[in-house]
Amino acid sequence: MGQIRTETMTVNMGPQHPSTHGVLRLVLELDGENVVSASTTIGYLHTGIEKTAEQKKWQQVIPLVERMDYLSAQSNSLAFVTSVEKLLGLDLPDRVKWIRVLLAELQRINSHLVWLGTHVMDLGAVSVMLYCFRERELLLNINEMIAGFRMFPSYIRVGGLREDLPAEFHETVRAFLDRMPEKLADYERLLTKNQIFRKRTHGVGYISKEDAVAWGLVGPIARSSGVQYDVRRAFPYLVYDKIDFEVPVRTEGDVYARYLLRLVEMRESLKICRQALDRITPRGEWAVDDPRITPPPKDKVYTEMEALIQHFLIYSQGFTVPAGEAAVPIEGPRGEQAFYVVSDGSNRPWRVKSRGPSFFACQAMPTYLIGALIADVVAIIGSTDIVLGDVDR
Amino acid sequence: MDLVYIAHIGVILFTFFMLLNSAAVLVLMERKVAAFLQQRLGPNRTGPWGTLQPVADILKLLFKEELRPLAADRWLFALAPILSVTAAFSAFAVVPWGGTTTLFGLLPEPVPLRVADVNVGILVLFAITSMGIYGIVLAGWSSNSKYSLLGGLRSSAQMISYELSYGLALGAVLLLGNSLSLTDIVNQQSGYWFGVIPRWFIFIQPLGFVIYMIAGIAETNRAPFDFPEAEQELVAGYHTEYSSFRFALFFLAEYVNMVTVSAVATTLFLGGWHGPFLPEWLGWLWWLAKLFALLFFYIWMRWTLPRYRYDQLMHFGWKVLLPVAVINLLLTAAAVLYWG
């Protein structure tokens, strides 16, 4: 029998495909179901937020950056605010730092819950998604409580917070922290030892430590390949140097390792949250005592002329930031993220540039996709936990 | 035309009608069970407890525009869903769903509750259920769409890996029953061992039952073996390009196939309509109870387990399921020879 002529098939996966986590477009060259080559096309969710930010006053940029990586809004605003505060040279009260730590860690759990739900749904276990969203609902309720907005609270502001914590904040957060470990154990019971899940994820989407470093991967993907790098440990910001927590690292570098690693991260986040919650007093300082940035309290605005003027200035023209540039990295749910902020000394940023972890996970995509099966492709995309809002900005 | 003849035709029409209904009931059951598993309410706006949801679903599908891609193969595209649904319905013909009835003494002689008692029933079942795969492969191929094609390819790969074990599991029952007729096999499962254990074949063929159920899930393209339509991977697999009534036919075929596979399992392993407590003429209640227990199991699996990968199913089918099925068959054969 003579040689049968075979040819590869090019399949366009996305931007409208159930498993591309938004609008990622993959052009896959398939030999049967094996991926021979893959290329990513991004830009379908381009929003021009970075450019828009240049026309907004400093405080007004926060709602914008929260919408970049829409699954970790408070990490974005924290990263942005930290850079701006460095330019301003502010020294925050301790209580604000602890609250920010708490919010950032709750945000990490929130983001990881969405990741777990959607990732496992891509593998076919649909119910886990709803279990994860059930717990995420509680986190969104906390957001609603502190700011009246569930997804993008804009609660973290330059110079502190928007306002003090609401009543019953501690009880609500405590209830969540008490409930969560049990639920995490539930997810694990459904998945970790599940033979099908293990077969689908074990050894799939491998990326070596060298490749991870070379592609600039950060966060859980890098740590599951053996890269020991967590900004919270390497360059402690806020009060992370005073907190007792572990940074999990695995060396397998496959989808299963990333899954296990993120679950451990959620547990560690819970630990951090508990420590933070114990340190936060129900009432106290919620912003720096700096009249340039923090508006005076309302009762003074109504009684004192200077306070009224100050209030008017802050809300009409905003505050100015000394000329200079800053980029302070923080550890978001997807890894190191930072905002490179340039000021020309005016009340608006001259340039805001986001260093989003999803973008780097996305550019490395062909490395772990080639050689995989179509079924693996969705598992791998899910395990990288990319958010296209963060990639395209 | 005598009464018995009319009663026979009545039973046939009734079976067909109930099979259609069972698909509707299953749709509701699937939604409700899934909802309970996922801590949701499920459909509750359409009628009491959402009972009219299947009607709403069907009406919605019927009112949709019937789309056919320009590049599709016109005739095969139309043929594929018909083939699927025909195979699904006709396979049920050989499955008995109750004993006999005289309709409270109206009929001069008892009428069996089944469409046909074919003396080679199992072979007919095999032949027809295997036909169903053509519908899927043709749908995948004729749509002229890449995702559909992949779905079609997967289903043929899947079929060759489970069909053998499926057959061997049935073969063991066939040896025990010493007959190819499903009615005969059911009748051999009446009565009790030691007065308490029903003489159902599941108790002497547990392995065969497990193999049959696994292969049956693969046969009906249900999760965790739903590769041909794997939503998260292939958009909708073989029926990506189908809409409206043609899509509804595929949908119907899937559910009817589920009923058929469960009904055959009930017949061959769970003693069909035989069971304790109920008189013979109410046997169909037992049959229904067993059927829906199996169907519930199907739905439970679907909403709990992640999906296999199709090459892993092939590994599993050839390297685990088939050897086990062969051993099971040989053991059964030896036991039947020894004890007669």
XYZ file of C-alpha atoms in Angstrom:
733
model
C 0.000 0.000 0.000
C 1.361 3.358 -0.934
C 1.883 6.242 1.378
C -1.364 7.941 2.295
C -1.127 11.666 1.916
C -2.136 13.408 5.090
C -2.377 17.060 5.769
C -2.814 19.139 8.842
C -5.964 21.046 9.574
C -5.999 24.620 10.748
C -8.652 25.326 13.319
C -9.555 28.721 14.574
C -10.339 28.483 18.254
C -11.963 31.625 19.466
C -12.439 34.520 19.916
C -15.937 33.145 20.381
C -15.345 29.752 21.862
C -16.692 28.452 25.154
C -13.286 27.787 26.674
C -10.995 30.608 25.714
C -11.783 32.555 28.864
C -12.972 35.655 27.202
C -11.873 36.506 23.740
C -8.532 34.854 23.215
C -8.097 33.634 19.680
C -5.943 30.611 19.034
C -5.025 29.442 15.579
C -4.224 25.780 15.973
C -2.674 23.570 13.367
C -3.937 20.077 14.045
C -2.709 16.685 12.994
C -5.749 14.640 13.891
C -6.324 16.038 17.349
C -2.675 16.779 18.081
C -1.611 20.384 18.087
C 1.309 20.888 15.702
C 1.568 24.617 16.015
C -0.331 27.280 17.850
C -0.401 31.008 17.713
C -2.330 33.426 19.837
C -4.097 36.514 18.634
C -4.989 39.084 21.212
C -6.620 42.467 21.129
C -10.289 41.542 20.940
C -10.890 43.101 24.334
C -8.770 46.175 23.855
C -10.318 48.944 25.880
C -7.683 51.661 25.782
C -7.737 51.994 29.544
C -4.070 52.944 29.729
C -4.648 55.847 27.370
C -7.913 56.882 28.985
C -6.133 57.024 32.331
C -4.029 59.897 31.049
C -7.122 62.078 30.840
C -8.354 61.285 34.339
C -7.366 62.756 37.639
C -5.279 60.471 39.845
C -8.120 59.302 42.015
C -10.352 58.764 38.984
C -7.953 56.256 37.467
C -8.764 53.686 40.138
C -12.142 52.559 38.754
C -10.487 52.268 35.341
C -7.605 50.056 36.403
C -9.958 47.881 38.391
C -11.635 46.988 35.137
C -8.455 45.751 33.490
C -8.104 42.431 35.237
C -11.751 42.190 36.076
C -11.349 39.164 38.323
C -8.923 40.816 40.683
C -10.125 44.391 40.826
C -8.699 45.244 44.226
C -5.255 43.905 43.353
C -5.181 46.231 40.366
C -6.166 49.245 42.379
C -3.718 48.269 45.086
C -0.884 48.062 42.552
C -1.781 51.400 41.018
C -2.290 53.151 44.323
C 0.974 51.821 45.740
C 2.925 53.304 42.844
C 1.205 56.668 43.142
C 1.734 56.740 46.881
C 5.412 56.124 46.330
C 5.546 59.225 44.127
C 3.647 61.172 46.753
C 5.911 59.837 49.480
C 3.000 58.943 51.745
C 3.354 56.881 54.864
C 0.128 55.059 55.538
C -1.283 54.309 58.965
C -0.802 50.697 60.025
C -4.500 50.014 60.132
C -4.885 50.952 56.470
C -2.048 48.610 55.558
C -3.680 45.707 57.372
C -7.038 46.386 55.788
C -5.391 46.483 52.384
C -3.684 43.173 53.070
C -7.011 41.673 54.064
C -8.743 42.981 50.947
C -5.928 41.841 48.674
C -6.020 38.331 50.094
C -9.803 38.133 49.897
C -9.428 39.230 46.301
C -6.915 36.457 45.710
C -9.352 33.877 47.055
C -12.091 35.413 44.956
C -10.020 35.219 41.799
C -8.831 31.684 42.520
C -12.420 30.576 43.075
C -13.397 31.828 39.637
C -10.328 30.166 38.215
C -11.114 26.839 39.882
C -14.716 26.930 38.755
C -14.060 27.796 35.140
C -10.977 25.623 34.814
C -12.760 22.544 36.070
C -15.791 23.371 33.979
C -13.537 23.292 30.932
C -12.627 19.770 31.937
C -16.305 18.869 32.046
C -17.097 18.983 35.764
C -19.739 21.656 35.571
C -21.086 21.472 39.104
C -17.854 22.552 40.771
C -18.219 25.898 39.040
C -21.448 26.573 40.885
C -19.977 25.495 44.199
C -17.114 27.938 43.698
C -19.445 30.735 42.725
C -21.521 30.045 45.818
C -18.523 30.917 47.987
C -17.499 33.777 45.752
C -20.912 35.261 46.323
C -19.989 35.762 49.974
C -16.881 37.657 48.942
C -18.888 39.818 46.600
C -21.261 40.496 49.471
C -18.314 41.746 51.498
C -17.395 44.041 48.611
C -20.948 45.277 48.453
C -20.831 45.913 52.167
C -17.693 48.037 52.104
C -18.330 49.975 48.915
C -21.763 49.252 47.483
C -20.234 47.695 44.394
C -19.647 43.994 44.056
C -17.115 43.503 41.306
C -15.191 46.768 41.263
C -15.504 48.353 44.683
C -12.881 51.115 44.160
C -12.505 51.017 47.900
C -8.744 51.316 47.935
C -7.892 54.951 47.212
C -4.721 56.942 46.917
C -3.907 57.847 50.479
C -5.888 55.104 52.147
C -9.416 53.893 51.783
C -12.656 55.393 50.616
C -14.138 55.420 54.099
C -14.010 53.488 57.314
C -15.080 49.867 57.510
C -18.821 49.370 57.843
C -20.451 47.944 60.944
C -20.505 44.138 61.111
C -17.587 43.929 58.705
C -15.621 41.753 61.093
C -18.470 39.321 61.653
C -19.111 38.909 57.938
C -15.483 38.317 57.074
C -15.036 36.004 60.046
C -18.046 33.957 58.950
C -16.530 33.585 55.503
C -13.119 32.632 56.876
C -14.714 29.992 59.083
C -16.767 28.536 56.299
C -14.138 28.436 53.597
C -11.732 25.667 54.773
C -14.565 23.161 54.847
C -15.641 24.131 51.340
C -12.074 23.931 50.060
C -11.966 20.400 51.428
C -15.180 19.712 49.504
C -13.647 20.844 46.236
C -10.620 18.717 46.926
C -12.770 15.692 47.611
C -14.419 16.149 44.242
C -11.241 16.691 42.298
C -7.835 16.020 43.814
C -8.101 12.242 43.944
C -10.555 11.954 41.079
C -8.963 9.565 38.600
C -10.427 11.273 35.568
C -9.303 14.698 36.746
C -5.807 13.428 37.458
C -5.548 11.742 34.097
C -6.675 14.873 32.353
C -4.214 17.140 34.142
C -1.201 15.049 35.113
C 1.804 15.792 32.895
C -0.295 18.023 30.650
C 0.907 21.481 29.663
C 4.368 21.042 31.107
C 6.630 24.053 31.253
C 10.150 23.848 32.630
C 11.660 26.200 35.148
C 14.013 27.612 32.507
C 11.174 28.229 30.067
C 9.060 29.807 32.762
C 11.820 32.258 33.578
C 12.620 32.886 29.925
C 9.012 33.709 29.079
C 8.713 36.004 32.074
C 6.034 33.903 33.738
C 5.141 34.881 37.271
C 2.790 33.863 39.979
C 1.282 30.404 40.362
C 2.387 29.210 36.904
C 6.024 30.003 37.622
C 5.859 28.714 41.171
C 4.397 25.403 40.022
C 7.443 25.022 37.766
C 9.839 25.530 40.651
C 10.506 29.257 40.418
C 10.706 30.509 43.969
C 9.370 33.991 43.480
C 6.575 35.711 45.303
C 6.633 39.480 45.614
C 5.121 39.251 49.070
C 8.268 37.398 50.153
C 10.900 38.825 47.836
C 9.991 42.509 48.171
C 7.547 42.791 51.051
C 5.093 45.646 50.660
C 2.373 46.783 53.071
C 2.912 44.598 56.149
C 3.666 41.260 54.542
C 6.982 41.078 56.398
C 5.051 40.829 59.672
C 2.752 38.050 58.532
C 3.298 34.353 58.981
C 2.527 32.531 55.734
C 4.036 29.986 53.370
C 4.738 30.437 49.690
C 3.957 27.070 48.115
C 6.301 25.939 45.357
C 5.992 22.818 43.247
C 8.328 21.441 40.633
C 6.116 19.336 38.346
C 5.165 22.281 36.122
C 1.992 20.656 34.792
C -1.693 21.523 34.994
C -2.193 19.358 38.053
C 0.655 21.109 39.887
C -0.896 24.490 39.142
C -4.202 23.247 40.466
C -2.689 21.961 43.718
C -0.602 25.073 44.129
C -3.529 27.440 43.820
C -5.519 25.439 46.346
C -2.658 25.750 48.827
C -2.484 29.458 48.034
C -6.123 29.842 48.946
C -5.459 28.174 52.292
C -2.483 30.460 52.895
C -4.589 33.465 51.989
C -7.145 32.402 54.563
C -4.346 32.251 57.102
C -3.203 35.758 56.201
C -6.782 37.030 56.347
C -7.219 35.681 59.862
C -4.047 37.384 61.040
C -5.062 40.626 59.393
C -8.594 40.543 60.739
C -7.292 40.116 64.280
C -5.153 43.221 63.872
C -7.817 45.473 62.416
C -9.805 47.467 64.908
C -13.483 48.029 64.065
C -12.983 51.805 64.110
C -9.874 53.834 63.452
C -7.808 55.658 60.882
C -8.757 54.866 57.312
C -6.614 57.357 55.389
C -3.439 59.367 55.743
C -3.759 62.558 57.668
C -2.726 64.694 54.734
C -5.043 67.562 53.753
C -3.670 67.515 50.177
C -5.166 64.115 49.520
C -7.731 63.199 52.103
C -10.825 65.371 52.096
C -11.739 66.847 55.492
C -14.628 65.239 57.404
C -18.104 66.383 56.469
C -18.910 68.118 59.745
C -15.875 70.355 59.317
C -16.822 71.098 55.705
C -20.107 72.520 56.923
C -18.593 74.578 59.709
C -15.107 75.690 58.638
C -14.273 77.780 55.600
C -10.799 76.248 55.121
C -12.238 72.774 55.170
C -14.852 73.752 52.609
C -12.187 75.145 50.289
C -10.060 72.076 50.716
C -13.010 69.809 50.020
C -13.844 71.776 46.901
C -10.263 71.651 45.643
C -9.909 67.917 46.131
C -13.158 67.155 44.337
C -12.778 69.665 41.522
C -9.144 69.644 40.483
C -7.785 66.790 42.558
C -4.340 66.649 43.983
C -1.061 66.960 42.175
C 1.660 64.361 42.263
C 5.328 65.355 42.191
C 7.008 64.751 38.835
C 8.722 61.404 38.563
C 8.086 57.801 37.797
C 7.391 54.767 39.921
C 6.464 51.125 39.554
C 5.954 49.125 42.716
C 5.274 45.435 42.131
C 2.706 43.604 44.166
C 1.628 39.982 44.104
C -1.766 39.691 42.488
C -3.696 36.449 42.113
C -2.005 35.815 38.763
C 1.431 36.865 39.902
C 3.552 39.954 39.998
C 1.722 42.957 38.722
C 2.756 46.560 38.688
C 1.712 49.880 37.287
C 4.425 52.015 35.811
C 3.214 55.488 36.616
C 4.757 58.678 35.278
C 3.797 62.066 36.575
C 4.709 65.442 35.150
C 3.714 67.169 38.348
C 0.112 67.834 37.337
C -3.182 66.501 38.636
C -3.358 63.840 35.952
C -0.984 60.968 35.198
C 1.271 61.464 32.213
C 1.485 57.749 31.573
C 0.017 54.639 33.179
C 1.396 51.320 31.980
C 0.251 48.030 33.377
C 2.530 45.044 33.692
C -0.104 42.340 33.688
C 0.768 38.739 34.448
C -1.868 37.384 32.048
C -0.109 38.904 29.076
C 3.036 36.911 29.754
C 1.105 33.722 30.385
C -0.548 34.351 27.061
C 2.627 34.920 25.064
C 4.077 31.665 26.363
C 0.975 29.799 25.214
C 2.528 28.031 22.174
C 5.243 26.558 24.426
C 2.833 24.483 26.410
C 0.246 23.926 23.706
C 2.384 22.221 21.071
C 2.070 18.470 21.286
C -1.127 18.609 23.290
C -4.514 17.280 22.233
C -7.498 19.567 21.713
C -8.920 18.385 25.003
C -5.641 19.410 26.641
C -5.745 22.830 25.037
C -8.736 23.859 27.101
C -7.199 22.336 30.221
C -4.002 24.307 29.643
C -5.695 27.606 28.875
C -7.741 27.172 32.014
C -4.712 26.370 34.132
C -2.870 29.521 33.075
C -5.764 31.550 34.478
C -5.457 34.328 31.947
C -7.892 37.199 32.011
C -8.191 38.815 28.640
C -9.039 42.165 30.159
C -5.568 42.101 31.640
C -3.945 40.965 28.387
C -5.529 43.531 26.089
C -6.157 46.372 28.519
C -59.993 -7.509 12.942
C -60.015 -9.002 16.405
C -59.501 -7.266 19.681
C -56.121 -8.833 20.405
C -54.738 -7.521 17.147
C -55.941 -4.025 17.945
C -54.479 -4.331 21.428
C -51.124 -5.272 19.908
C -51.161 -2.194 17.735
C -52.244 -0.172 20.744
C -49.260 -1.402 22.711
C -46.916 -0.488 19.877
C -48.332 3.016 19.552
C -48.340 3.427 23.301
C -44.687 2.379 23.514
C -43.745 4.890 20.846
C -45.735 7.623 22.514
C -44.294 6.903 25.933
C -40.787 6.815 24.525
C -41.337 10.311 23.156
C -42.689 11.361 26.518
C -39.820 9.769 28.357
C -37.451 12.073 26.492
C -39.479 15.037 27.722
C -39.552 13.694 31.272
C -35.828 13.104 31.096
C -35.163 16.656 29.973
C -37.025 17.925 33.004
C -35.395 15.357 35.252
C -31.969 16.254 33.942
C -32.535 19.928 34.611
C -34.017 19.382 38.023
C -31.427 16.847 39.190
C -28.627 19.030 37.875
C -30.132 21.969 39.690
C -30.328 20.085 42.961
C -26.768 18.858 42.595
C -25.663 22.411 41.957
C -27.737 23.993 44.684
C -29.986 25.796 42.273
C -33.733 25.673 41.847
C -33.859 24.641 38.221
C -36.810 25.503 35.985
C -39.689 26.778 38.092
C -41.478 29.349 35.946
C -43.103 27.034 33.421
C -45.988 25.344 35.100
C -46.013 23.904 38.600
C -42.492 22.842 39.628
C -41.344 23.630 36.092
C -43.157 20.640 34.677
C -43.904 22.350 31.391
C -40.250 23.144 30.765
C -39.815 20.351 28.167
C -42.776 21.761 26.230
C -41.204 25.196 26.326
C -37.886 23.737 25.210
C -39.427 21.914 22.293
C -41.495 24.901 21.201
C -38.435 27.101 21.342
C -36.488 24.706 19.157
C -39.327 24.397 16.652
C -39.632 28.150 16.242
C -35.941 28.570 15.490
C -34.725 29.153 11.992
C -33.585 26.049 10.204
C -30.019 26.803 9.138
C -27.921 24.795 6.772
C -24.365 25.849 5.957
C -23.907 26.507 2.232
C -20.948 24.183 2.068
C -22.771 21.337 3.754
C -23.703 18.175 1.910
C -27.374 18.812 1.490
C -28.810 15.289 1.593
C -26.525 13.777 4.164
C -27.000 16.825 6.365
C -30.725 16.182 6.335
C -30.347 12.416 6.645
C -28.036 12.359 9.662
C -30.496 13.448 12.383
C -33.203 11.192 10.950
C -30.834 8.250 11.033
C -29.905 9.030 14.604
C -33.423 9.269 15.865
C -34.683 6.282 13.874
C -31.981 4.049 15.283
C -32.719 5.293 18.776
C -36.421 4.536 18.518
C -36.266 1.228 16.693
C -33.728 -0.241 19.092
C -36.363 -0.065 21.773
C -38.666 -2.322 19.768
C -37.232 -5.532 21.162
C -37.280 -4.423 24.790
C -40.212 -5.787 26.827
C -41.442 -3.343 29.432
C -43.994 -5.425 31.277
C -45.522 -8.868 31.534
C -48.850 -9.439 29.853
C -52.163 -7.730 30.189
C -55.745 -8.622 29.461
C -56.853 -5.042 30.137
C -58.932 -6.110 33.158
C -60.426 -9.065 31.330
C -61.489 -7.141 28.233
C -59.280 -9.163 25.944
C -59.854 -12.856 25.292
C -56.144 -13.664 25.629
C -53.243 -11.876 27.373
C -51.279 -9.371 25.281
C -47.576 -9.021 26.038
C -46.383 -5.495 26.841
C -43.721 -5.020 24.204
C -43.454 -4.101 20.567
C -41.924 -7.335 19.298
C -40.472 -10.470 20.779
C -37.741 -11.194 18.265
C -36.058 -14.522 18.862
C -32.674 -12.922 18.147
C -33.513 -9.785 20.110
C -30.016 -9.089 21.357
C -28.607 -9.224 17.857
C -31.280 -6.853 16.598
C -30.495 -4.515 19.458
C -26.828 -4.598 18.584
C -27.378 -4.043 14.906
C -29.651 -1.091 15.431
C -27.791 0.705 18.209
C -24.607 0.522 16.153
C -26.477 2.219 13.336
C -26.965 5.281 15.501
C -23.298 6.122 15.227
C -23.731 6.684 11.487
C -26.007 9.572 12.225
C -23.288 11.227 14.274
C -20.449 10.490 11.877
C -22.482 11.664 8.911
C -23.566 14.791 10.753
C -19.943 15.563 11.539
C -18.835 14.963 8.012
C -21.661 16.542 6.082
C -21.665 19.792 8.061
C -18.358 20.648 6.416
C -17.232 22.325 9.575
C -14.013 21.537 11.370
C -15.416 21.182 14.852
C -18.204 18.954 13.561
C -15.704 16.799 11.736
C -13.629 16.375 14.867
C -16.770 15.396 16.747
C -17.640 12.813 14.114
C -14.111 11.408 14.151
C -14.176 11.155 17.897
C -17.450 9.280 17.915
C -16.143 6.648 15.491
C -12.962 6.284 17.533
C -15.092 5.978 20.621
C -17.404 3.413 19.097
C -14.708 0.935 18.165
C -13.251 1.120 21.640
C -16.376 0.384 23.663
C -18.598 -1.635 21.346
C -16.594 -4.855 21.805
C -16.786 -4.784 25.581
C -20.436 -3.841 25.305
C -21.058 -6.931 23.220
C -19.026 -9.214 25.450
C -20.879 -8.036 28.546
C -24.154 -8.882 26.843
C -22.661 -12.175 25.666
C -22.191 -13.329 29.246
C -25.865 -12.696 29.993
C -26.780 -14.481 26.819
C -24.893 -17.559 28.021
C -26.690 -17.470 31.343
C -30.076 -16.984 29.782
C -29.389 -19.478 27.008
C -31.541 -17.386 24.727
C -31.284 -14.360 22.467
C -34.810 -13.227 23.170
C -35.096 -10.512 25.756
C -38.475 -11.739 26.977
C -36.999 -15.193 27.664
C -34.105 -13.681 29.563
C -36.435 -11.606 31.722
C -38.605 -14.605 32.508
C -35.589 -16.540 33.699
C -34.973 -13.829 36.291
C -38.288 -14.293 38.078
C -38.363 -15.954 41.472
C -35.873 -15.951 44.324
C -32.733 -17.632 45.516
C -33.100 -18.896 49.077
C -36.457 -17.172 49.112
C -35.034 -13.662 49.563
C -32.573 -12.668 46.852
C -34.339 -11.957 43.565
C -32.930 -14.077 40.758
C -31.626 -11.050 38.908
C -28.591 -11.538 36.760
C -26.834 -8.589 38.361
C -26.095 -10.799 41.364
C -24.253 -13.369 39.284
C -22.969 -10.906 36.716
C -21.896 -7.840 38.732
C -18.825 -7.347 36.567
C -20.861 -7.680 33.413
C -23.292 -5.061 34.704
C -20.518 -2.588 35.472
C -18.953 -3.117 32.058
C -22.317 -2.748 30.405
C -23.066 0.497 32.215
C -19.679 2.030 31.387
C -19.979 1.020 27.755
C -23.568 2.204 27.799
C -22.566 5.690 28.887
C -20.074 5.747 26.041
C -22.730 4.422 23.679
C -25.072 7.278 24.480
C -22.328 9.924 24.335
C -23.047 11.044 27.830
C -20.542 12.618 30.211
C -17.919 11.601 31.202
C -17.651 10.159 27.690
C -19.363 12.922 25.736
C -16.440 13.578 23.404
C -18.382 13.898 20.154
C -20.123 16.985 21.475
C -17.654 18.081 24.182
C -18.948 21.602 24.581
C -15.840 23.074 26.130
C -13.573 21.624 23.474
C -15.484 21.317 20.217
C -18.118 24.016 20.747
C -20.937 21.523 20.175
C -19.114 18.795 18.271
C -21.062 16.992 15.591
C -24.183 19.138 15.907
C -22.413 22.508 15.877
C -24.080 23.476 12.609
C -27.499 22.076 13.400
C -30.399 24.176 14.523
C -34.125 24.044 15.028
C -35.880 20.751 14.429
C -32.832 18.885 13.200
C -31.022 19.757 16.371
C -34.097 18.700 18.325
C -33.902 15.302 16.641
C -30.325 14.792 17.832
C -31.373 15.919 21.248
C -34.270 13.494 21.230
C -32.051 10.674 19.971
C -29.644 11.198 22.843
C -32.358 10.924 25.445
C -34.123 8.005 23.795
C -30.788 6.230 23.581
C -30.359 6.762 27.285
C -33.752 5.217 27.893
C -32.970 2.287 25.625
C -29.613 1.538 27.199
C -31.108 1.749 30.682
C -34.071 -0.343 29.631
C -31.789 -3.044 28.266
C -29.774 -2.970 31.470
C -33.004 -3.322 33.415
C -34.072 -6.211 31.229
C -30.834 -8.137 31.195
C -29.416 -7.482 34.643
C -32.156 -6.224 36.927
C -34.901 -8.715 36.188
C -37.039 -6.527 33.953
C -40.542 -6.219 35.351
C -40.009 -8.828 38.056
C -39.742 -7.682 41.613
C -41.095 -8.363 45.074
C -44.298 -6.993 46.640
C -46.143 -6.082 43.438
C -48.523 -8.429 41.595
C -47.468 -9.590 38.160
C -49.792 -7.276 36.245
C -48.251 -4.228 37.956
C -44.754 -5.370 36.987
C -44.311 -2.364 34.719
C -44.092 -0.238 37.862
C -41.010 -2.167 38.907
C -39.691 -1.782 35.423
C -40.184 1.974 35.534
C -38.621 2.255 38.974
C -35.504 0.385 37.894
C -35.313 2.338 34.659
C -35.460 5.688 36.376
C -32.960 4.636 39.013
C -30.503 3.922 36.213
C -31.375 7.160 34.436
C -30.810 9.072 37.639
C -27.405 7.429 37.864
C -26.660 8.666 34.349
C -27.578 12.227 35.191
C -25.698 12.088 38.467
C -22.550 10.973 36.647
C -22.871 13.689 34.080
C -23.003 16.530 36.542
C -20.343 15.209 38.870
C -17.452 13.879 36.844
C -14.969 15.662 34.621
C -14.725 14.482 31.044
C -12.268 11.835 29.930
C -9.967 12.505 27.034
C -10.875 10.477 23.993
C -7.496 8.775 23.704
C -7.802 7.867 27.373
C -11.165 6.259 26.712
C -9.562 4.232 23.936
C -6.813 3.117 26.312
C -9.408 2.328 28.911
C -11.639 0.517 26.435
C -8.938 -1.655 24.908
C -6.616 -2.219 27.837
C -8.993 -2.467 30.778
C -12.579 -2.929 29.730
C -12.012 -5.460 26.945
C -9.722 -7.850 28.894
C -12.065 -7.729 31.867
C -15.049 -8.400 29.627
C -13.276 -11.345 27.977
C -12.364 -12.842 31.351
C -15.911 -12.327 32.532
C -17.248 -14.081 29.461
C -14.843 -17.010 29.826
C -15.638 -17.430 33.520
C -19.341 -17.334 32.806
C -18.961 -19.850 30.010
C -16.961 -22.168 32.258
C -19.495 -21.822 35.058
C -22.414 -22.492 32.728
C -20.618 -25.571 31.355
C -19.803 -26.875 34.808
C -23.113 -26.311 36.568
C -25.193 -26.594 33.447
